[in-house]
Amino acid sequence: MSWTDDEGDFADELDRQILAGGIPPDFQSVYLSGPFQRCIDCEAELLDAGDVYAVIKAFVGRETIFEMAICARCSARLAESYSAQSKAAFEAAIRAWRTPSAEPDAAPPDDGGITLGRLEQLERCSACDRPRAACRRYSIVGTFLGRALVSPTRTPFRLPLLICDDCNGQMTANISQQTRDAWDRFVEEHFDGPPGIELDSPRLDPILI
């Protein structure tokens, strides 16, 4: 659909996808064999709550080895525990990405801060442009409103995105110990085993959602 159409067409399509859209398989839970249902932190309902949430998954090849869904409120609270140094390091790394940032090419008029996400953005690493097929270890991030894959239009990067393990490591190389400790506590509270216990897994470094 082209967003040269009027605002009403965009709103109608967004409403349709929120209520009846199909969650892409890449963003479904392997553990649940279907869409994520609740926020991993506060356990709030996700699909029917009308709030934005993020899905983060890490892969080796096509095998999921880490997954979670987190609502916007809990995501913001997690980000608040990160140091200013780490947030600056994230932003500096994102500015160096090779793929375009800022606004999508054709955003709907008066879009309210979101447009529909594009799955083709998962075909290459957002940082180095390496094809997904050439990435053995990588992570993906997507944001959803109900069942609709959406992309905030006021962020310095486009969602959904894929980042390879090498670029993820470079992005988090200069983050602070405070941020690592905050992320490790979060992972330990919500997952079995210590962070990074899988030797062959992608880096489970802190991510700024």
Short mmCIF file of C-alpha atoms in Angstrom, two decimals:
data_model
loop_
_atom_site.label_atom_id
_atom_site.label_comp_id
_atom_site.label_asym_id
_atom_site.label_seq_id
_atom_site.Cartn_x
_atom_site.Cartn_y
_atom_site.Cartn_z
CA MET A 1 0.00 0.00 0.00
CA SER A 2 1.33 3.44 -0.88
CA TRP A 3 1.09 6.17 1.74
CA THR A 4 0.32 8.65 -0.98
CA ASP A 5 -3.24 7.52 -0.16
CA ASP A 6 -5.19 9.66 2.26
CA GLU A 7 -4.94 9.48 6.04
CA GLY A 8 -8.21 7.57 6.32
CA ASP A 9 -6.88 4.72 4.19
CA PHE A 10 -3.81 4.43 6.41
CA ALA A 11 -5.89 4.45 9.59
CA ASP A 12 -8.24 1.80 8.19
CA GLU A 13 -5.35 -0.46 7.20
CA LEU A 14 -3.63 0.01 10.57
CA ASP A 15 -6.85 -0.81 12.44
CA ARG A 16 -7.34 -3.92 10.32
CA GLN A 17 -3.84 -5.19 11.02
CA ILE A 18 -4.05 -4.39 14.74
CA LEU A 19 -7.17 -6.53 15.09
CA ALA A 20 -6.69 -9.21 12.46
CA GLY A 21 -3.15 -9.01 11.17
CA GLY A 22 -0.91 -12.02 11.14
CA ILE A 23 2.16 -11.88 13.40
CA PRO A 24 5.10 -12.75 11.10
CA PRO A 25 6.61 -16.17 11.95
CA ASP A 26 10.00 -14.61 12.75
CA PHE A 27 8.36 -12.65 15.57
CA GLN A 28 6.29 -15.47 17.03
CA SER A 29 7.34 -17.31 20.16
CA VAL A 30 8.96 -20.70 19.65
CA TYR A 31 8.14 -21.58 23.25
CA LEU A 32 4.45 -20.73 22.83
CA SER A 33 4.22 -21.93 19.22
CA GLY A 34 2.43 -18.70 18.38
CA PRO A 35 2.32 -14.96 19.14
CA PHE A 36 3.66 -13.60 22.41
CA GLN A 37 0.79 -13.03 24.82
CA ARG A 38 2.24 -11.10 27.78
CA CYS A 39 5.05 -8.72 28.65
CA ILE A 40 7.97 -10.62 30.12
CA ASP A 41 8.36 -8.09 32.93
CA CYS A 42 4.93 -6.90 34.12
CA GLU A 43 2.91 -9.70 32.43
CA ALA A 44 0.51 -7.20 30.86
CA GLU A 45 -1.60 -8.43 27.95
CA LEU A 46 -0.04 -7.53 24.61
CA LEU A 47 -2.27 -8.48 21.69
CA ASP A 48 -5.46 -6.73 22.78
CA ALA A 49 -4.16 -4.00 25.10
CA GLY A 50 -3.74 -1.26 22.49
CA ASP A 51 -0.18 -0.50 23.60
CA VAL A 52 3.07 -0.72 21.66
CA TYR A 53 5.43 -3.55 22.58
CA ALA A 54 8.72 -4.90 21.28
CA VAL A 55 9.74 -8.43 20.33
CA ILE A 56 13.44 -9.32 20.50
CA LYS A 57 14.81 -12.64 19.27
CA ALA A 58 18.32 -14.03 18.82
CA PHE A 59 19.18 -16.74 16.33
CA VAL A 60 21.89 -19.18 15.38
CA GLY A 61 21.09 -19.82 11.74
CA ARG A 62 17.31 -20.14 11.80
CA GLU A 63 17.17 -21.59 15.33
CA THR A 64 15.82 -19.26 18.02
CA ILE A 65 18.01 -19.32 21.12
CA PHE A 66 16.63 -16.24 22.93
CA GLU A 67 13.26 -14.51 22.76
CA MET A 68 11.20 -12.03 24.69
CA ALA A 69 8.38 -9.51 24.32
CA ILE A 70 8.32 -6.37 26.45
CA CYS A 71 5.78 -3.57 26.68
CA ALA A 72 6.75 0.05 26.12
CA ARG A 73 6.48 0.97 29.81
CA CYS A 74 8.80 -1.81 30.96
CA SER A 75 11.16 -1.13 28.08
CA ALA A 76 11.41 2.51 29.13
CA ARG A 77 12.03 1.48 32.74
CA LEU A 78 14.82 -0.87 31.64
CA ALA A 79 16.39 1.88 29.52
CA GLU A 80 16.30 4.22 32.53
CA SER A 81 18.62 1.82 34.37
CA TYR A 82 21.27 2.27 31.67
CA SER A 83 23.96 4.89 32.12
CA ALA A 84 24.20 8.08 30.08
CA GLN A 85 27.54 6.82 28.75
CA SER A 86 25.90 3.68 27.39
CA LYS A 87 23.04 5.57 25.77
CA ALA A 88 25.57 7.85 24.05
CA ALA A 89 27.51 4.79 22.84
CA PHE A 90 24.33 3.27 21.39
CA GLU A 91 23.45 6.49 19.60
CA ALA A 92 26.97 6.93 18.19
CA ALA A 93 26.96 3.37 16.84
CA ILE A 94 23.54 3.80 15.26
CA ARG A 95 24.63 7.00 13.51
CA ALA A 96 27.42 4.99 11.83
CA TRP A 97 25.05 2.36 10.41
CA ARG A 98 25.18 1.97 6.65
CA THR A 99 21.43 1.65 6.11
CA PRO A 100 19.21 4.75 6.01
CA SER A 101 17.87 6.05 9.28
CA ALA A 102 15.28 8.68 10.18
CA GLU A 103 11.93 8.68 8.42
CA PRO A 104 10.65 5.96 6.08
CA ASP A 105 10.62 7.02 2.44
CA ALA A 106 6.86 7.46 2.34
CA ALA A 107 5.18 7.96 5.70
CA PRO A 108 1.41 8.45 5.89
CA PRO A 109 0.15 11.99 6.47
CA ASP A 110 -0.16 12.94 10.14
CA ASP A 111 0.85 9.40 11.04
CA GLY A 112 0.76 9.83 14.81
CA GLY A 113 4.34 8.66 15.12
CA ILE A 114 4.09 5.22 13.47
CA THR A 115 3.86 3.62 10.09
CA LEU A 116 3.58 -0.03 9.12
CA GLY A 117 6.78 -2.07 9.37
CA ARG A 118 8.42 -3.76 6.40
CA LEU A 119 9.63 -7.34 6.68
CA GLU A 120 12.18 -6.84 3.90
CA GLN A 121 14.23 -4.86 6.42
CA LEU A 122 15.08 -8.20 8.06
CA GLU A 123 16.94 -9.38 4.96
CA ARG A 124 20.15 -7.49 5.82
CA CYS A 125 22.03 -6.31 8.90
CA SER A 126 21.02 -2.73 9.61
CA ALA A 127 24.58 -1.84 10.61
CA CYS A 128 26.81 -3.42 7.95
CA ASP A 129 24.29 -4.44 5.26
CA ARG A 130 25.40 -8.09 5.39
CA PRO A 131 22.70 -10.41 3.95
CA ARG A 132 20.78 -12.42 6.53
CA ALA A 133 21.77 -15.64 4.78
CA ALA A 134 25.42 -14.78 5.51
CA CYS A 135 24.78 -14.10 9.21
CA ARG A 136 25.20 -17.23 11.29
CA ARG A 137 24.42 -15.44 14.55
CA TYR A 138 22.15 -12.40 14.72
CA SER A 139 19.25 -10.73 16.49
CA ILE A 140 16.03 -9.12 15.29
CA VAL A 141 13.85 -6.44 16.88
CA GLY A 142 10.33 -5.47 15.90
CA THR A 143 7.63 -3.28 17.42
CA PHE A 144 3.94 -4.14 17.40
CA LEU A 145 0.61 -2.54 18.11
CA GLY A 146 -1.79 -5.40 18.70
CA ARG A 147 -1.12 -7.72 15.76
CA ALA A 148 0.30 -5.00 13.50
CA LEU A 149 4.02 -4.75 12.82
CA VAL A 150 4.72 -1.02 13.12
CA SER A 151 7.70 1.29 12.88
CA PRO A 152 8.06 4.45 14.98
CA THR A 153 8.87 7.33 12.65
CA ARG A 154 10.68 9.48 15.20
CA THR A 155 13.54 7.13 16.06
CA PRO A 156 17.10 7.29 14.63
CA PHE A 157 16.66 3.83 13.08
CA ARG A 158 14.03 1.90 11.16
CA LEU A 159 12.16 -1.00 12.66
CA PRO A 160 11.99 -3.89 12.30
CA LEU A 161 15.73 -4.45 12.13
CA LEU A 162 18.29 -7.24 12.07
CA ILE A 163 21.76 -6.85 13.56
CA CYS A 164 24.51 -9.42 13.12
CA ASP A 165 26.52 -10.64 16.09
CA ASP A 166 29.68 -8.80 15.00
CA CYS A 167 27.90 -5.46 14.74
CA ASN A 168 26.03 -6.04 17.97
CA GLY A 169 29.35 -6.57 19.73
CA GLN A 170 30.81 -3.40 18.24
CA MET A 171 27.73 -1.42 19.24
CA THR A 172 28.01 -2.48 22.88
CA ALA A 173 31.81 -2.48 23.19
CA ASN A 174 31.88 0.88 25.01
CA ILE A 175 28.89 0.56 27.30
CA SER A 176 29.38 0.94 31.03
CA GLN A 177 29.55 -1.70 33.72
CA GLN A 178 26.42 -0.16 35.25
CA THR A 179 24.51 -0.94 32.06
CA ARG A 180 25.88 -4.48 31.80
CA ASP A 181 24.95 -5.14 35.42
CA ALA A 182 21.41 -3.79 34.90
CA TRP A 183 20.92 -5.99 31.82
CA ASP A 184 22.39 -9.06 33.55
CA ARG A 185 19.99 -8.60 36.46
CA PHE A 186 17.09 -8.32 34.06
CA VAL A 187 18.08 -11.52 32.24
CA GLU A 188 18.73 -13.43 35.47
CA GLU A 189 15.30 -12.42 36.82
CA HIS A 190 13.41 -13.55 33.72
CA PHE A 191 15.36 -16.43 32.20
CA ASP A 192 16.83 -19.72 33.37
CA GLY A 193 20.59 -19.71 33.76
CA PRO A 194 23.10 -16.84 33.66
CA PRO A 195 23.34 -14.49 30.68
CA GLY A 196 25.36 -15.88 27.77
CA ILE A 197 25.31 -19.44 29.08
CA GLU A 198 24.97 -20.72 25.52
CA LEU A 199 28.52 -20.65 24.18
CA ASP A 200 27.31 -20.69 20.59
CA SER A 201 24.65 -18.03 21.05
CA PRO A 202 24.63 -14.48 19.74
CA ARG A 203 25.85 -11.86 22.19
CA LEU A 204 23.11 -11.16 24.70
CA ASP A 205 24.40 -7.66 25.34
CA PRO A 206 22.10 -4.89 26.55
CA ILE A 207 19.91 -3.44 23.84
CA LEU A 208 18.24 -0.05 23.82
CA ILE A 209 14.70 -0.79 22.68
#
